[in-house]
């Protein structure tokens, strides 16, 4: 199974923000959309960073609530690691675990085509394990 199989079960809509957006805007969008991270795209649609709930919480702890008036460019992670649609779910899960990423943009042909979360990856791994166990049960019963 590949990352593409996860994306098939998700909306095609890519929710993003711009560098000039405020952190209050980010908090509103994350809450409204019930997601944990947003890619930061420039006017041409190229990814220049990522901002997450974790980034917001850390900034609020350091600076206080007034940080919400600052712009995304002040807080976002700039050197973003991405995966591709053809990457295996197992390798993606290993990378996310090792690097402590909860969200990972999916890039294809230089463009961001979606975002996956560690929850998406774990869910797919559990579904695959359940399917495999059921197949084995059927094989044993038919023996």
PDB file of C-alpha atoms in Angstrom:
ATOM      1  CA  UNK A   1       0.000   0.000   0.000  1.00  0.00           C
ATOM      2  CA  UNK A   2       1.117   3.504  -0.819  1.00  0.00           C
ATOM      3  CA  UNK A   3       0.440   7.047   0.322  1.00  0.00           C
ATOM      4  CA  UNK A   4      -1.793   7.422  -2.768  1.00  0.00           C
ATOM      5  CA  UNK A   5      -4.205   4.914  -1.210  1.00  0.00           C
ATOM      6  CA  UNK A   6      -4.563   7.183   1.825  1.00  0.00           C
ATOM      7  CA  UNK A   7      -5.162  10.243  -0.347  1.00  0.00           C
ATOM      8  CA  UNK A   8      -7.966   8.437  -2.224  1.00  0.00           C
ATOM      9  CA  UNK A   9      -9.979   8.363   1.002  1.00  0.00           C
ATOM     10  CA  UNK A  10      -9.472  12.060   1.714  1.00  0.00           C
ATOM     11  CA  UNK A  11     -10.968  15.193   0.227  1.00  0.00           C
ATOM     12  CA  UNK A  12      -9.222  16.592  -2.852  1.00  0.00           C
ATOM     13  CA  UNK A  13      -9.436  20.047  -1.308  1.00  0.00           C
ATOM     14  CA  UNK A  14      -6.068  21.330  -0.118  1.00  0.00           C
ATOM     15  CA  UNK A  15      -6.514  23.823   2.697  1.00  0.00           C
ATOM     16  CA  UNK A  16      -3.561  26.185   3.030  1.00  0.00           C
ATOM     17  CA  UNK A  17      -2.466  29.585   4.292  1.00  0.00           C
ATOM     18  CA  UNK A  18      -0.164  32.352   3.082  1.00  0.00           C
ATOM     19  CA  UNK A  19       2.921  33.692   4.879  1.00  0.00           C
ATOM     20  CA  UNK A  20       1.193  37.007   5.587  1.00  0.00           C
ATOM     21  CA  UNK A  21      -1.825  35.402   7.313  1.00  0.00           C
ATOM     22  CA  UNK A  22      -2.004  35.863  11.067  1.00  0.00           C
ATOM     23  CA  UNK A  23      -1.589  33.074  13.583  1.00  0.00           C
ATOM     24  CA  UNK A  24      -5.146  33.877  14.723  1.00  0.00           C
ATOM     25  CA  UNK A  25      -6.263  33.019  11.161  1.00  0.00           C
ATOM     26  CA  UNK A  26      -4.331  29.747  11.394  1.00  0.00           C
ATOM     27  CA  UNK A  27      -5.953  28.862  14.724  1.00  0.00           C
ATOM     28  CA  UNK A  28      -9.402  29.591  13.285  1.00  0.00           C
ATOM     29  CA  UNK A  29      -8.829  27.478  10.164  1.00  0.00           C
ATOM     30  CA  UNK A  30      -7.331  24.559  12.105  1.00  0.00           C
ATOM     31  CA  UNK A  31     -10.317  24.574  14.452  1.00  0.00           C
ATOM     32  CA  UNK A  32     -12.935  25.104  11.743  1.00  0.00           C
ATOM     33  CA  UNK A  33     -11.535  22.334   9.536  1.00  0.00           C
ATOM     34  CA  UNK A  34     -10.634  20.006  12.439  1.00  0.00           C
ATOM     35  CA  UNK A  35      -7.083  19.536  11.169  1.00  0.00           C
ATOM     36  CA  UNK A  36      -3.680  19.810  12.808  1.00  0.00           C
ATOM     37  CA  UNK A  37      -1.434  21.476  10.233  1.00  0.00           C
ATOM     38  CA  UNK A  38      -1.514  23.644   7.139  1.00  0.00           C
ATOM     39  CA  UNK A  39       0.889  23.983   4.252  1.00  0.00           C
ATOM     40  CA  UNK A  40       2.021  27.551   3.648  1.00  0.00           C
ATOM     41  CA  UNK A  41       1.834  28.351  -0.057  1.00  0.00           C
ATOM     42  CA  UNK A  42       3.079  31.340  -2.018  1.00  0.00           C
ATOM     43  CA  UNK A  43       0.962  33.101  -4.647  1.00  0.00           C
ATOM     44  CA  UNK A  44       2.098  30.606  -7.288  1.00  0.00           C
ATOM     45  CA  UNK A  45       0.949  27.637  -5.197  1.00  0.00           C
ATOM     46  CA  UNK A  46       4.467  26.518  -4.249  1.00  0.00           C
ATOM     47  CA  UNK A  47       4.997  25.366  -0.682  1.00  0.00           C
ATOM     48  CA  UNK A  48       7.232  27.638   1.377  1.00  0.00           C
ATOM     49  CA  UNK A  49       6.531  26.132   4.789  1.00  0.00           C
ATOM     50  CA  UNK A  50       4.163  24.376   7.150  1.00  0.00           C
ATOM     51  CA  UNK A  51       2.441  25.521  10.351  1.00  0.00           C
ATOM     52  CA  UNK A  52       0.913  23.222  12.945  1.00  0.00           C
ATOM     53  CA  UNK A  53      -1.037  23.266  16.177  1.00  0.00           C
ATOM     54  CA  UNK A  54       2.208  22.352  17.913  1.00  0.00           C
ATOM     55  CA  UNK A  55       3.880  25.475  16.479  1.00  0.00           C
ATOM     56  CA  UNK A  56       1.032  27.636  17.779  1.00  0.00           C
ATOM     57  CA  UNK A  57       1.031  26.124  21.255  1.00  0.00           C
ATOM     58  CA  UNK A  58       4.806  26.513  21.602  1.00  0.00           C
ATOM     59  CA  UNK A  59       4.647  30.166  20.549  1.00  0.00           C
ATOM     60  CA  UNK A  60       1.787  30.917  22.945  1.00  0.00           C
ATOM     61  CA  UNK A  61       3.787  29.287  25.762  1.00  0.00           C
ATOM     62  CA  UNK A  62       6.871  31.401  24.904  1.00  0.00           C
ATOM     63  CA  UNK A  63       5.284  34.740  24.064  1.00  0.00           C
ATOM     64  CA  UNK A  64       1.703  34.666  25.267  1.00  0.00           C
ATOM     65  CA  UNK A  65      -1.589  35.147  23.459  1.00  0.00           C
ATOM     66  CA  UNK A  66      -0.377  38.306  21.723  1.00  0.00           C
ATOM     67  CA  UNK A  67       1.582  36.008  19.399  1.00  0.00           C
ATOM     68  CA  UNK A  68      -1.711  35.402  17.570  1.00  0.00           C
ATOM     69  CA  UNK A  69      -1.299  38.824  15.914  1.00  0.00           C
ATOM     70  CA  UNK A  70       2.004  37.762  14.326  1.00  0.00           C
ATOM     71  CA  UNK A  71       2.219  36.403  10.814  1.00  0.00           C
ATOM     72  CA  UNK A  72       2.689  32.826   9.715  1.00  0.00           C
ATOM     73  CA  UNK A  73       6.121  33.685   8.234  1.00  0.00           C
ATOM     74  CA  UNK A  74       7.420  34.384  11.775  1.00  0.00           C
ATOM     75  CA  UNK A  75       6.631  30.899  13.067  1.00  0.00           C
ATOM     76  CA  UNK A  76       6.337  28.413  10.198  1.00  0.00           C
ATOM     77  CA  UNK A  77       8.780  25.598   9.556  1.00  0.00           C
ATOM     78  CA  UNK A  78      10.575  26.408   6.306  1.00  0.00           C
ATOM     79  CA  UNK A  79      12.517  23.286   5.332  1.00  0.00           C
ATOM     80  CA  UNK A  80       9.617  20.898   5.020  1.00  0.00           C
ATOM     81  CA  UNK A  81      10.088  17.178   4.525  1.00  0.00           C
ATOM     82  CA  UNK A  82       7.516  15.692   2.154  1.00  0.00           C
ATOM     83  CA  UNK A  83       6.554  12.257   0.947  1.00  0.00           C
ATOM     84  CA  UNK A  84       5.329  11.177  -2.455  1.00  0.00           C
ATOM     85  CA  UNK A  85       2.167   9.346  -3.489  1.00  0.00           C
ATOM     86  CA  UNK A  86       4.194   6.257  -4.438  1.00  0.00           C
ATOM     87  CA  UNK A  87       5.946   6.016  -1.056  1.00  0.00           C
ATOM     88  CA  UNK A  88       4.971   2.983   0.985  1.00  0.00           C
ATOM     89  CA  UNK A  89       2.801   3.418   4.020  1.00  0.00           C
ATOM     90  CA  UNK A  90       5.321   1.438   6.104  1.00  0.00           C
ATOM     91  CA  UNK A  91       8.249   3.686   5.145  1.00  0.00           C
ATOM     92  CA  UNK A  92       6.175   6.825   5.648  1.00  0.00           C
ATOM     93  CA  UNK A  93       5.063   5.644   9.081  1.00  0.00           C
ATOM     94  CA  UNK A  94       8.667   4.851  10.022  1.00  0.00           C
ATOM     95  CA  UNK A  95       9.838   8.308   8.920  1.00  0.00           C
ATOM     96  CA  UNK A  96       7.014  10.098  10.725  1.00  0.00           C
ATOM     97  CA  UNK A  97       7.728   8.149  13.899  1.00  0.00           C
ATOM     98  CA  UNK A  98      11.493   8.605  13.775  1.00  0.00           C
ATOM     99  CA  UNK A  99      11.316  12.333  12.984  1.00  0.00           C
ATOM    100  CA  UNK A 100       8.312  12.952  15.243  1.00  0.00           C
ATOM    101  CA  UNK A 101       6.146  14.400  12.453  1.00  0.00           C
ATOM    102  CA  UNK A 102       2.398  14.329  12.947  1.00  0.00           C
ATOM    103  CA  UNK A 103       1.632  15.790   9.523  1.00  0.00           C
ATOM    104  CA  UNK A 104       3.329  15.288   6.208  1.00  0.00           C
ATOM    105  CA  UNK A 105       2.700  17.061   2.914  1.00  0.00           C
ATOM    106  CA  UNK A 106       2.481  14.854  -0.158  1.00  0.00           C
ATOM    107  CA  UNK A 107       4.369  16.206  -3.164  1.00  0.00           C
ATOM    108  CA  UNK A 108       4.019  15.059  -6.749  1.00  0.00           C
ATOM    109  CA  UNK A 109       5.815  16.639  -9.706  1.00  0.00           C
ATOM    110  CA  UNK A 110       6.960  19.513  -7.514  1.00  0.00           C
ATOM    111  CA  UNK A 111       3.454  20.412  -6.275  1.00  0.00           C
ATOM    112  CA  UNK A 112       1.717  19.705  -2.965  1.00  0.00           C
ATOM    113  CA  UNK A 113      -1.218  17.423  -3.695  1.00  0.00           C
ATOM    114  CA  UNK A 114      -2.351  16.659  -0.155  1.00  0.00           C
ATOM    115  CA  UNK A 115      -1.511  16.240   3.501  1.00  0.00           C
ATOM    116  CA  UNK A 116      -1.529  13.086   5.578  1.00  0.00           C
ATOM    117  CA  UNK A 117      -1.432  12.700   9.333  1.00  0.00           C
ATOM    118  CA  UNK A 118       0.029   9.980  11.500  1.00  0.00           C
ATOM    119  CA  UNK A 119      -3.597   9.108  12.286  1.00  0.00           C
ATOM    120  CA  UNK A 120      -4.270   8.499   8.579  1.00  0.00           C
ATOM    121  CA  UNK A 121      -1.224   6.240   8.361  1.00  0.00           C
ATOM    122  CA  UNK A 122      -2.043   4.248  11.492  1.00  0.00           C
ATOM    123  CA  UNK A 123      -5.664   3.821  10.395  1.00  0.00           C
ATOM    124  CA  UNK A 124      -4.560   2.418   7.027  1.00  0.00           C
ATOM    125  CA  UNK A 125      -2.044   0.058   8.674  1.00  0.00           C
ATOM    126  CA  UNK A 126      -4.746  -1.270  11.030  1.00  0.00           C
ATOM    127  CA  UNK A 127      -7.166  -1.756   8.112  1.00  0.00           C
ATOM    128  CA  UNK A 128      -4.477  -3.652   6.190  1.00  0.00           C
ATOM    129  CA  UNK A 129      -3.695  -5.861   9.198  1.00  0.00           C
ATOM    130  CA  UNK A 130      -7.399  -6.628   9.704  1.00  0.00           C
ATOM    131  CA  UNK A 131      -7.783  -7.566   6.018  1.00  0.00           C
ATOM    132  CA  UNK A 132      -4.747  -9.819   6.197  1.00  0.00           C
ATOM    133  CA  UNK A 133      -6.010 -11.516   9.370  1.00  0.00           C
ATOM    134  CA  UNK A 134      -9.415 -12.122   7.752  1.00  0.00           C
ATOM    135  CA  UNK A 135      -7.762 -13.610   4.667  1.00  0.00           C
ATOM    136  CA  UNK A 136      -5.724 -15.933   6.867  1.00  0.00           C
ATOM    137  CA  UNK A 137      -8.837 -16.984   8.789  1.00  0.00           C
ATOM    138  CA  UNK A 138     -10.626 -17.782   5.530  1.00  0.00           C
ATOM    139  CA  UNK A 139      -7.605 -19.727   4.279  1.00  0.00           C
ATOM    140  CA  UNK A 140      -7.464 -21.802   7.492  1.00  0.00           C
ATOM    141  CA  UNK A 141     -11.215 -22.502   7.466  1.00  0.00           C
ATOM    142  CA  UNK A 142     -11.148 -23.632   3.830  1.00  0.00           C
ATOM    143  CA  UNK A 143      -7.929 -25.537   4.602  1.00  0.00           C
TER     144      UNK A 143
END
